[in-house]
Amino acid sequence: MSMSFLTNLNRVETLLNSSNTLSAPNKRWHTAFVTIYCSRALVSHFNLKKNKPKISHSSSFTVLDLDGPPQNHNHSFAIDQATLSDIVKEKNLHNLQKHGGVDGVASALESNIESGINGDDEGVAIARRKQVFGSNTYKKPPSKNFLHFIVEAFKDVTILILLVCAALSLGFGIKEHGAKEGWYDGGSIFLAVFIVIALSSVSNFRQSRQFDKLSQVSSDIQIDVVRNERREKISIFEIVVGDVVCLKIGDQVPADGVFIDGHSLRVDESSMTGESDHVEIDGNHPFLLSGTKIADGYGKMLVTSVGMNTTWGQMMSSISRDVDEQTPLQERLNKLTSSIGKVGLAVAFLVLVVLLVRYFTGNTEDENGVREYNGGGRKSSFDDIMNAVVRIVSDAVTIVVVAIPEGLPLAVTLTLAYSMKKMMADQAMVRKLSACETMGSATTICTDKTGTLTLNQMKVTKFWLGLEPIEEGGFTTVAPFVLQLIQEGVALNTTGGVHKSKSGSEFEFSGSPTEKAILSWAVFELNMEMEYLVKSCSVIHVETFNSKKKRSGVLLRRNNANNNNTVDAHWKGAAEMVLKMCSRYHDASGIVKDLDNESRLKFEQIIQAMAASSLRCIAFAHSEVAEEEIRDEEGVTRVKENGLTLLGLVGIKDPCRPGVKEAVEACQHAGVNVKMITGDNVFTAKAIATECGILHPNQDTDGAIVEGEEFRNYTHEERLEKVEKICVMARSSPFDKLLMVQYLKQKGHVVAVTGDGTNDAPALKEADIGLSMGIQGTEVAKESSDIVILDDNFATVVTVLRWGRCVYNNIQKFIQFQLTVNAAALVINFVAAVSAGEVPLTAVQLLWVNLIMDTLGALALATEKPTKELMEKSPVGRTKPLITNIMWRNLAAQALYQIVILLTLQFKGESIFGVTSGVNDTLIFNTFVLCQVFNEFNARKMEEKNVFKGILRSKLFLGIVGFTIILQVVMVEFLKKFADTERLNWGQWGLCIGLAAVSWPIGWLVKLIPVPDEPFLNIFRIRKKK
């Protein structure tokens, strides 16, 4: 067999193997290409046999050279996906080294560990990688369809009871009145159930879709990558194999990859392995798994697998988000619904017994005044008895139907879905549905300072060298070697970066706001050349910054140093903490002076003065260390922490957010305490808290301001005693924040906490409502929270509080409205049944009233927007009952009026108004419905006398009321046979409207009656105990 044929066979094998990495559409093109290539290879082989002497190297042959580097964008790279996956998943260091280590893998992926993916046309390069290795997305399990929510709705016990009642009513109706007219009652119950199920299913289906959208938004994390030698932020979904990703504490690892370089990098792999211990990542263990979290340190990684080629992607593709969670309010309402249903069943059973006794004792008469049951004389036929019993059972079933408030769960679903959508528009993304309602009960908000109360737009405004301030542009007087030390301390002890813009004339800064402020100051004021400094020094060891130490350190060696036996230690961090580590300081001329007690006191006063001006004070310190001293007794490399020389102090200004003072005052006016928990020192914290309105200018701050360590050292009893008085906690650690949340909850507070750091996760989980920051928040913090504040603004926290109260208030409005109707309908039917032996409101009529309450009423009252008045009430708190004394007062007055007026019409209506029995029954039905329409206005304002306030802004409410009235006219005037009504004249309509309208003045008058704060039920319990 000829060599050319063997070569072609090898190339065919290469082509066939490469198809494993292609998507389905590209596989079809690939198959076609292989077929054509094989055909040409065979033809070429036989042509070569015929014309062997005439072989020449044509250009077409060299273009199709599969052995060389891939020239065609559709071809694979020098390393395939299977190999890359095996390296990371199996954590095989030998396999990695076999491919030339990280450098070799990067080279095979046509990337660079320093400059990332390079190329003139970045878009084409990225598209090619997506085509070969796939995109960083995973297949999601199919969303639950509409049919699923319909089936779930049918599982509801209330719905099942109603369906049984509908079936019984339908059967009894057809038995008594025949198929033509007997289906009305049962059919109407079925219709009502169908409408409730349809609305509930539509609402839950839309809510599910909304959660899917929110899930996509929350998954779209911004990642720092290096491309074309530039550091930039891109979406996690845009990460491709070969990207160089920059990682820092709190980040989520966006894809599988290998460690390039970094310091003190530790990873929390508990989400993948279940192991709680953090894994150290270095050259001996360089493997990073997608979905894990950076617990400490910082570094860079080379992406080797994305999307479905990662273990995380495969795991996430099989997980669907459960949106069927029951919120605490829904659970309470389900209990309320169950309790009301039991009362309804008891009343229905009582009515059934009374009516049966009345019938069989001969106390009921038909329309002609003839006794229906005659046991002594003319025997009643079996059919007559059965029809009478069926009618009685049907009346009892009707009472059960009207008693069950199936609209309560629907109202909760509607108001939660509506508020969640509106909150998203107000920059608050709800991750946990129960947080919507819980926020309305919040009594205390523990907030961060940086970025929440302040703008997080930091700028260095003060610099002290020794005991002298250096004004802007005054650095020419500073000794050159001191400037160099400061520049080294800034450039090499940072997690940020400086990059020239594409035009080359402007600088771009990356990192945290504090890092960017210091880097910007060093570049523009000190003329720092970051790239030169990074290349001229080698970093030996890094102590990364965290919220507990509040400082970071670095050991470095100058590459051009004459004496290689010494290294430089640099520290940067909270000024008073770094000052404690220093024993000397540099003055502007470079002279080193001892830091005695007098000069130390002066430095402390400088720091306090800057802090009192709302400046964050950062100190720089330096020391030379002998090579043999960089390791401790255990052989661990450490950055020297004492005997340092203070280089200088910088003051960083972070102005308060516009409107934050008004937002804090709004909370305080609403009875919600705002506490500031910050890592800054006491003086900075006090200045910012006063500026934001958390502290008042003349306020006694004794006990109102504490440091985290002080609070930590309190006894259990002292914490309980003092926790409520604390307004500001300075120099706090995440543990202090957690401790404060726990003790506030022990005191009965409903606590909301804001957090952005990885270490805030325990406090966010412990709090009743965890609020993470969307911009500065780490992924760990976001996953631990209930709501993400997308703009990091405290004013948005207040908006969430307002919406939370609105949700709770809307549910209470609907409960008051529904219970009024339930109470009135039950009492009217029970009294009429017991006294007259018949119910005035038929099944169809009661179901129509039910429909107004459950669907249209829920829609009208559940979608009311927040009002200013909501923020004038004290918070509901943890223990207050769902039905308040004010609600009991309102619903009792309205129900009593409806009972009196309708029973008067029932027993005296015919004689008073001179109408027939049919017209009188229609008057009762029409007045009852219109009473609910008018009472809907009363329900809008439970405490305010003016129920029409803001009515014109509630267009949906007015539309629903108008629609209800139109449907009622249709029921009375046009559906006479179905609804068992008679047409009414204008005078009779006026009478019904007049009687119903009386509920407005009654509502106004009853609000003049004061009610005790102590819940009525508690008062009864106390008296019972006595």
PDB file of N, CA, C and O in Angstrom, residues 259-317:
ATOM      1  N   PHE A 259      -4.766  26.412  37.244  1.00  0.00           N
ATOM      2  CA  PHE A 259      -4.189  27.573  37.920  1.00  0.00           C
ATOM      3  C   PHE A 259      -2.961  28.065  37.148  1.00  0.00           C
ATOM      4  O   PHE A 259      -2.084  27.276  36.789  1.00  0.00           O
ATOM      5  N   ILE A 260      -2.905  29.373  36.893  1.00  0.00           N
ATOM      6  CA  ILE A 260      -1.737  29.966  36.224  1.00  0.00           C
ATOM      7  C   ILE A 260      -0.796  30.542  37.272  1.00  0.00           C
ATOM      8  O   ILE A 260       0.346  30.122  37.404  1.00  0.00           O
ATOM      9  N   ASP A 261      -1.279  31.533  38.011  1.00  0.00           N
ATOM     10  CA  ASP A 261      -0.499  32.088  39.113  1.00  0.00           C
ATOM     11  C   ASP A 261      -1.445  32.803  40.071  1.00  0.00           C
ATOM     12  O   ASP A 261      -2.616  33.027  39.765  1.00  0.00           O
ATOM     13  N   GLY A 262      -0.923  33.159  41.240  1.00  0.00           N
ATOM     14  CA  GLY A 262      -1.730  33.830  42.246  1.00  0.00           C
ATOM     15  C   GLY A 262      -1.141  33.606  43.619  1.00  0.00           C
ATOM     16  O   GLY A 262      -0.044  33.030  43.756  1.00  0.00           O
ATOM     17  N   HIS A 263      -1.866  34.029  44.634  1.00  0.00           N
ATOM     18  CA  HIS A 263      -1.348  33.934  45.997  1.00  0.00           C
ATOM     19  C   HIS A 263      -2.458  33.574  46.968  1.00  0.00           C
ATOM     20  O   HIS A 263      -3.570  34.111  46.886  1.00  0.00           O
ATOM     21  N   SER A 264      -2.129  32.648  47.862  1.00  0.00           N
ATOM     22  CA  SER A 264      -3.035  32.240  48.959  1.00  0.00           C
ATOM     23  C   SER A 264      -4.416  31.846  48.445  1.00  0.00           C
ATOM     24  O   SER A 264      -5.422  32.074  49.111  1.00  0.00           O
ATOM     25  N   LEU A 265      -4.464  31.263  47.277  1.00  0.00           N
ATOM     26  CA  LEU A 265      -5.759  30.930  46.669  1.00  0.00           C
ATOM     27  C   LEU A 265      -6.329  29.671  47.313  1.00  0.00           C
ATOM     28  O   LEU A 265      -5.720  28.593  47.256  1.00  0.00           O
ATOM     29  N   ARG A 266      -7.481  29.832  47.923  1.00  0.00           N
ATOM     30  CA  ARG A 266      -8.182  28.704  48.539  1.00  0.00           C
ATOM     31  C   ARG A 266      -9.596  28.635  47.981  1.00  0.00           C
ATOM     32  O   ARG A 266     -10.238  29.662  47.809  1.00  0.00           O
ATOM     33  N   VAL A 267     -10.053  27.413  47.735  1.00  0.00           N
ATOM     34  CA  VAL A 267     -11.340  27.214  47.074  1.00  0.00           C
ATOM     35  C   VAL A 267     -12.259  26.380  47.949  1.00  0.00           C
ATOM     36  O   VAL A 267     -11.833  25.391  48.554  1.00  0.00           O
ATOM     37  N   ASP A 268     -13.522  26.812  48.019  1.00  0.00           N
ATOM     38  CA  ASP A 268     -14.564  26.050  48.718  1.00  0.00           C
ATOM     39  C   ASP A 268     -15.228  25.136  47.700  1.00  0.00           C
ATOM     40  O   ASP A 268     -15.970  25.604  46.824  1.00  0.00           O
ATOM     41  N   GLU A 269     -14.939  23.828  47.799  1.00  0.00           N
ATOM     42  CA  GLU A 269     -15.482  22.859  46.832  1.00  0.00           C
ATOM     43  C   GLU A 269     -16.681  22.099  47.401  1.00  0.00           C
ATOM     44  O   GLU A 269     -17.071  21.058  46.865  1.00  0.00           O
ATOM     45  N   SER A 270     -17.271  22.633  48.481  1.00  0.00           N
ATOM     46  CA  SER A 270     -18.366  21.903  49.141  1.00  0.00           C
ATOM     47  C   SER A 270     -19.559  21.696  48.227  1.00  0.00           C
ATOM     48  O   SER A 270     -20.283  20.711  48.348  1.00  0.00           O
ATOM     49  N   SER A 271     -19.789  22.634  47.303  1.00  0.00           N
ATOM     50  CA  SER A 271     -20.935  22.499  46.390  1.00  0.00           C
ATOM     51  C   SER A 271     -20.745  21.329  45.426  1.00  0.00           C
ATOM     52  O   SER A 271     -21.715  20.819  44.863  1.00  0.00           O
ATOM     53  N   MET A 272     -19.480  20.904  45.232  1.00  0.00           N
ATOM     54  CA  MET A 272     -19.203  19.807  44.300  1.00  0.00           C
ATOM     55  C   MET A 272     -18.900  18.503  45.036  1.00  0.00           C
ATOM     56  O   MET A 272     -19.365  17.441  44.641  1.00  0.00           O
ATOM     57  N   THR A 273     -18.086  18.605  46.092  1.00  0.00           N
ATOM     58  CA  THR A 273     -17.613  17.387  46.754  1.00  0.00           C
ATOM     59  C   THR A 273     -18.281  17.118  48.091  1.00  0.00           C
ATOM     60  O   THR A 273     -18.219  16.010  48.598  1.00  0.00           O
ATOM     61  N   GLY A 274     -18.895  18.161  48.684  1.00  0.00           N
ATOM     62  CA  GLY A 274     -19.492  18.023  50.008  1.00  0.00           C
ATOM     63  C   GLY A 274     -18.493  18.207  51.132  1.00  0.00           C
ATOM     64  O   GLY A 274     -18.870  18.256  52.305  1.00  0.00           O
ATOM     65  N   GLU A 275     -17.216  18.348  50.793  1.00  0.00           N
ATOM     66  CA  GLU A 275     -16.185  18.563  51.805  1.00  0.00           C
ATOM     67  C   GLU A 275     -16.166  20.029  52.224  1.00  0.00           C
ATOM     68  O   GLU A 275     -16.089  20.913  51.376  1.00  0.00           O
ATOM     69  N   SER A 276     -16.214  20.278  53.534  1.00  0.00           N
ATOM     70  CA  SER A 276     -16.275  21.662  54.012  1.00  0.00           C
ATOM     71  C   SER A 276     -14.901  22.327  54.077  1.00  0.00           C
ATOM     72  O   SER A 276     -14.801  23.552  54.100  1.00  0.00           O
ATOM     73  N   ASP A 277     -13.828  21.537  54.129  1.00  0.00           N
ATOM     74  CA  ASP A 277     -12.481  22.105  54.206  1.00  0.00           C
ATOM     75  C   ASP A 277     -12.117  22.774  52.891  1.00  0.00           C
ATOM     76  O   ASP A 277     -12.375  22.227  51.805  1.00  0.00           O
ATOM     77  N   HIS A 278     -11.481  23.959  52.995  1.00  0.00           N
ATOM     78  CA  HIS A 278     -11.078  24.686  51.798  1.00  0.00           C
ATOM     79  C   HIS A 278      -9.838  24.046  51.182  1.00  0.00           C
ATOM     80  O   HIS A 278      -8.927  23.615  51.892  1.00  0.00           O
ATOM     81  N   VAL A 279      -9.811  23.991  49.865  1.00  0.00           N
ATOM     82  CA  VAL A 279      -8.710  23.360  49.128  1.00  0.00           C
ATOM     83  C   VAL A 279      -7.740  24.442  48.669  1.00  0.00           C
ATOM     84  O   VAL A 279      -8.146  25.437  48.058  1.00  0.00           O
ATOM     85  N   GLU A 280      -6.442  24.237  48.961  1.00  0.00           N
ATOM     86  CA  GLU A 280      -5.433  25.202  48.528  1.00  0.00           C
ATOM     87  C   GLU A 280      -5.052  24.921  47.083  1.00  0.00           C
ATOM     88  O   GLU A 280      -4.783  23.775  46.703  1.00  0.00           O
ATOM     89  N   ILE A 281      -5.039  25.980  46.278  1.00  0.00           N
ATOM     90  CA  ILE A 281      -4.714  25.853  44.856  1.00  0.00           C
ATOM     91  C   ILE A 281      -3.323  26.446  44.621  1.00  0.00           C
ATOM     92  O   ILE A 281      -3.066  27.606  44.952  1.00  0.00           O
ATOM     93  N   ASP A 282      -2.440  25.625  44.059  1.00  0.00           N
ATOM     94  CA  ASP A 282      -1.097  26.099  43.723  1.00  0.00           C
ATOM     95  C   ASP A 282      -0.558  25.246  42.586  1.00  0.00           C
ATOM     96  O   ASP A 282      -1.307  24.469  41.973  1.00  0.00           O
ATOM     97  N   GLY A 283       0.755  25.336  42.359  1.00  0.00           N
ATOM     98  CA  GLY A 283       1.358  24.589  41.256  1.00  0.00           C
ATOM     99  C   GLY A 283       1.271  23.085  41.423  1.00  0.00           C
ATOM    100  O   GLY A 283       1.251  22.347  40.432  1.00  0.00           O
ATOM    101  N   ASN A 284       1.213  22.614  42.685  1.00  0.00           N
ATOM    102  CA  ASN A 284       1.101  21.171  42.925  1.00  0.00           C
ATOM    103  C   ASN A 284      -0.338  20.675  42.872  1.00  0.00           C
ATOM    104  O   ASN A 284      -0.584  19.482  42.758  1.00  0.00           O
ATOM    105  N   HIS A 285      -1.276  21.586  43.025  1.00  0.00           N
ATOM    106  CA  HIS A 285      -2.711  21.246  42.912  1.00  0.00           C
ATOM    107  C   HIS A 285      -3.395  22.373  42.147  1.00  0.00           C
ATOM    108  O   HIS A 285      -4.040  23.242  42.724  1.00  0.00           O
ATOM    109  N   PRO A 286      -3.242  22.351  40.806  1.00  0.00           N
ATOM    110  CA  PRO A 286      -3.681  23.510  40.005  1.00  0.00           C
ATOM    111  C   PRO A 286      -5.085  23.410  39.422  1.00  0.00           C
ATOM    112  O   PRO A 286      -5.439  24.204  38.561  1.00  0.00           O
ATOM    113  N   PHE A 287      -5.873  22.461  39.880  1.00  0.00           N
ATOM    114  CA  PHE A 287      -7.137  22.188  39.189  1.00  0.00           C
ATOM    115  C   PHE A 287      -8.308  22.930  39.837  1.00  0.00           C
ATOM    116  O   PHE A 287      -8.533  22.827  41.045  1.00  0.00           O
ATOM    117  N   LEU A 288      -9.053  23.669  39.017  1.00  0.00           N
ATOM    118  CA  LEU A 288     -10.204  24.456  39.485  1.00  0.00           C
ATOM    119  C   LEU A 288     -11.465  23.947  38.807  1.00  0.00           C
ATOM    120  O   LEU A 288     -11.495  23.781  37.575  1.00  0.00           O
ATOM    121  N   LEU A 289     -12.502  23.717  39.616  1.00  0.00           N
ATOM    122  CA  LEU A 289     -13.754  23.162  39.095  1.00  0.00           C
ATOM    123  C   LEU A 289     -14.829  24.238  39.012  1.00  0.00           C
ATOM    124  O   LEU A 289     -14.978  25.058  39.922  1.00  0.00           O
ATOM    125  N   SER A 290     -15.580  24.213  37.940  1.00  0.00           N
ATOM    126  CA  SER A 290     -16.675  25.160  37.736  1.00  0.00           C
ATOM    127  C   SER A 290     -17.698  25.040  38.864  1.00  0.00           C
ATOM    128  O   SER A 290     -17.992  23.941  39.339  1.00  0.00           O
ATOM    129  N   GLY A 291     -18.228  26.188  39.315  1.00  0.00           N
ATOM    130  CA  GLY A 291     -19.261  26.195  40.349  1.00  0.00           C
ATOM    131  C   GLY A 291     -18.731  26.297  41.759  1.00  0.00           C
ATOM    132  O   GLY A 291     -19.490  26.572  42.680  1.00  0.00           O
ATOM    133  N   THR A 292     -17.411  26.092  41.941  1.00  0.00           N
ATOM    134  CA  THR A 292     -16.832  26.245  43.280  1.00  0.00           C
ATOM    135  C   THR A 292     -16.603  27.729  43.569  1.00  0.00           C
ATOM    136  O   THR A 292     -16.700  28.566  42.675  1.00  0.00           O
ATOM    137  N   LYS A 293     -16.313  28.063  44.835  1.00  0.00           N
ATOM    138  CA  LYS A 293     -16.189  29.466  45.250  1.00  0.00           C
ATOM    139  C   LYS A 293     -14.786  29.745  45.776  1.00  0.00           C
ATOM    140  O   LYS A 293     -14.189  28.903  46.448  1.00  0.00           O
ATOM    141  N   ILE A 294     -14.286  30.947  45.482  1.00  0.00           N
ATOM    142  CA  ILE A 294     -12.980  31.365  45.993  1.00  0.00           C
ATOM    143  C   ILE A 294     -13.165  31.829  47.442  1.00  0.00           C
ATOM    144  O   ILE A 294     -13.861  32.810  47.705  1.00  0.00           O
ATOM    145  N   ALA A 295     -12.533  31.110  48.369  1.00  0.00           N
ATOM    146  CA  ALA A 295     -12.688  31.408  49.790  1.00  0.00           C
ATOM    147  C   ALA A 295     -11.645  32.401  50.279  1.00  0.00           C
ATOM    148  O   ALA A 295     -11.878  33.133  51.242  1.00  0.00           O
ATOM    149  N   ASP A 296     -10.483  32.423  49.621  1.00  0.00           N
ATOM    150  CA  ASP A 296      -9.430  33.332  50.059  1.00  0.00           C
ATOM    151  C   ASP A 296      -8.427  33.515  48.925  1.00  0.00           C
ATOM    152  O   ASP A 296      -8.291  32.657  48.050  1.00  0.00           O
ATOM    153  N   GLY A 297      -7.701  34.640  48.956  1.00  0.00           N
ATOM    154  CA  GLY A 297      -6.638  34.890  47.997  1.00  0.00           C
ATOM    155  C   GLY A 297      -7.122  35.367  46.646  1.00  0.00           C
ATOM    156  O   GLY A 297      -8.291  35.731  46.460  1.00  0.00           O
ATOM    157  N   TYR A 298      -6.221  35.339  45.677  1.00  0.00           N
ATOM    158  CA  TYR A 298      -6.546  35.728  44.307  1.00  0.00           C
ATOM    159  C   TYR A 298      -5.609  35.009  43.341  1.00  0.00           C
ATOM    160  O   TYR A 298      -4.563  34.471  43.741  1.00  0.00           O
ATOM    161  N   GLY A 299      -5.969  34.978  42.085  1.00  0.00           N
ATOM    162  CA  GLY A 299      -5.134  34.308  41.094  1.00  0.00           C
ATOM    163  C   GLY A 299      -5.744  34.356  39.715  1.00  0.00           C
ATOM    164  O   GLY A 299      -6.786  34.977  39.492  1.00  0.00           O
ATOM    165  N   LYS A 300      -5.047  33.679  38.774  1.00  0.00           N
ATOM    166  CA  LYS A 300      -5.530  33.589  37.391  1.00  0.00           C
ATOM    167  C   LYS A 300      -5.627  32.122  37.000  1.00  0.00           C
ATOM    168  O   LYS A 300      -4.860  31.289  37.480  1.00  0.00           O
ATOM    169  N   MET A 301      -6.575  31.810  36.139  1.00  0.00           N
ATOM    170  CA  MET A 301      -6.753  30.438  35.668  1.00  0.00           C
ATOM    171  C   MET A 301      -6.923  30.415  34.158  1.00  0.00           C
ATOM    172  O   MET A 301      -7.383  31.390  33.547  1.00  0.00           O
ATOM    173  N   LEU A 302      -6.548  29.288  33.567  1.00  0.00           N
ATOM    174  CA  LEU A 302      -6.751  29.052  32.137  1.00  0.00           C
ATOM    175  C   LEU A 302      -7.957  28.144  31.983  1.00  0.00           C
ATOM    176  O   LEU A 302      -8.004  27.047  32.561  1.00  0.00           O
ATOM    177  N   VAL A 303      -8.951  28.582  31.233  1.00  0.00           N
ATOM    178  CA  VAL A 303     -10.183  27.803  31.048  1.00  0.00           C
ATOM    179  C   VAL A 303      -9.910  26.629  30.116  1.00  0.00           C
ATOM    180  O   VAL A 303      -9.372  26.797  29.020  1.00  0.00           O
ATOM    181  N   THR A 304     -10.282  25.421  30.565  1.00  0.00           N
ATOM    182  CA  THR A 304     -10.083  24.215  29.749  1.00  0.00           C
ATOM    183  C   THR A 304     -11.394  23.556  29.314  1.00  0.00           C
ATOM    184  O   THR A 304     -11.430  22.844  28.322  1.00  0.00           O
ATOM    185  N   SER A 305     -12.468  23.768  30.068  1.00  0.00           N
ATOM    186  CA  SER A 305     -13.774  23.200  29.692  1.00  0.00           C
ATOM    187  C   SER A 305     -14.873  24.172  30.085  1.00  0.00           C
ATOM    188  O   SER A 305     -14.776  24.836  31.125  1.00  0.00           O
ATOM    189  N   VAL A 306     -15.903  24.254  29.273  1.00  0.00           N
ATOM    190  CA  VAL A 306     -17.038  25.143  29.569  1.00  0.00           C
ATOM    191  C   VAL A 306     -18.351  24.385  29.405  1.00  0.00           C
ATOM    192  O   VAL A 306     -18.392  23.323  28.770  1.00  0.00           O
ATOM    193  N   GLY A 307     -19.407  24.960  29.978  1.00  0.00           N
ATOM    194  CA  GLY A 307     -20.765  24.458  29.753  1.00  0.00           C
ATOM    195  C   GLY A 307     -20.953  23.006  30.118  1.00  0.00           C
ATOM    196  O   GLY A 307     -20.578  22.545  31.195  1.00  0.00           O
ATOM    197  N   MET A 308     -21.509  22.247  29.198  1.00  0.00           N
ATOM    198  CA  MET A 308     -21.853  20.855  29.439  1.00  0.00           C
ATOM    199  C   MET A 308     -20.641  19.933  29.527  1.00  0.00           C
ATOM    200  O   MET A 308     -20.777  18.763  29.876  1.00  0.00           O
ATOM    201  N   ASN A 309     -19.464  20.437  29.221  1.00  0.00           N
ATOM    202  CA  ASN A 309     -18.251  19.633  29.355  1.00  0.00           C
ATOM    203  C   ASN A 309     -17.681  19.700  30.770  1.00  0.00           C
ATOM    204  O   ASN A 309     -16.656  19.086  31.052  1.00  0.00           O
ATOM    205  N   THR A 310     -18.328  20.471  31.648  1.00  0.00           N
ATOM    206  CA  THR A 310     -17.909  20.543  33.046  1.00  0.00           C
ATOM    207  C   THR A 310     -18.862  19.726  33.908  1.00  0.00           C
ATOM    208  O   THR A 310     -20.025  19.513  33.537  1.00  0.00           O
ATOM    209  N   THR A 311     -18.372  19.273  35.052  1.00  0.00           N
ATOM    210  CA  THR A 311     -19.225  18.510  35.981  1.00  0.00           C
ATOM    211  C   THR A 311     -20.372  19.375  36.482  1.00  0.00           C
ATOM    212  O   THR A 311     -21.501  18.917  36.640  1.00  0.00           O
ATOM    213  N   TRP A 312     -20.069  20.665  36.730  1.00  0.00           N
ATOM    214  CA  TRP A 312     -21.088  21.617  37.204  1.00  0.00           C
ATOM    215  C   TRP A 312     -22.214  21.749  36.181  1.00  0.00           C
ATOM    216  O   TRP A 312     -23.394  21.737  36.534  1.00  0.00           O
ATOM    217  N   GLY A 313     -21.855  21.872  34.906  1.00  0.00           N
ATOM    218  CA  GLY A 313     -22.856  22.002  33.838  1.00  0.00           C
ATOM    219  C   GLY A 313     -23.753  20.792  33.750  1.00  0.00           C
ATOM    220  O   GLY A 313     -24.976  20.907  33.605  1.00  0.00           O
ATOM    221  N   GLN A 314     -23.147  19.594  33.875  1.00  0.00           N
ATOM    222  CA  GLN A 314     -23.941  18.364  33.821  1.00  0.00           C
ATOM    223  C   GLN A 314     -24.868  18.267  35.022  1.00  0.00           C
ATOM    224  O   GLN A 314     -26.009  17.821  34.910  1.00  0.00           O
ATOM    225  N   MET A 315     -24.361  18.722  36.183  1.00  0.00           N
ATOM    226  CA  MET A 315     -25.175  18.677  37.399  1.00  0.00           C
ATOM    227  C   MET A 315     -26.327  19.665  37.327  1.00  0.00           C
ATOM    228  O   MET A 315     -27.472  19.337  37.642  1.00  0.00           O
ATOM    229  N   MET A 316     -26.045  20.898  36.878  1.00  0.00           N
ATOM    230  CA  MET A 316     -27.072  21.939  36.825  1.00  0.00           C
ATOM    231  C   MET A 316     -28.139  21.631  35.785  1.00  0.00           C
ATOM    232  O   MET A 316     -29.278  22.070  35.915  1.00  0.00           O
ATOM    233  N   SER A 317     -27.778  20.889  34.746  1.00  0.00           N
ATOM    234  CA  SER A 317     -28.760  20.577  33.700  1.00  0.00           C
ATOM    235  C   SER A 317     -29.840  19.632  34.202  1.00  0.00           C
ATOM    236  O   SER A 317     -30.899  19.506  33.599  1.00  0.00           O
TER     237      SER A 317
END
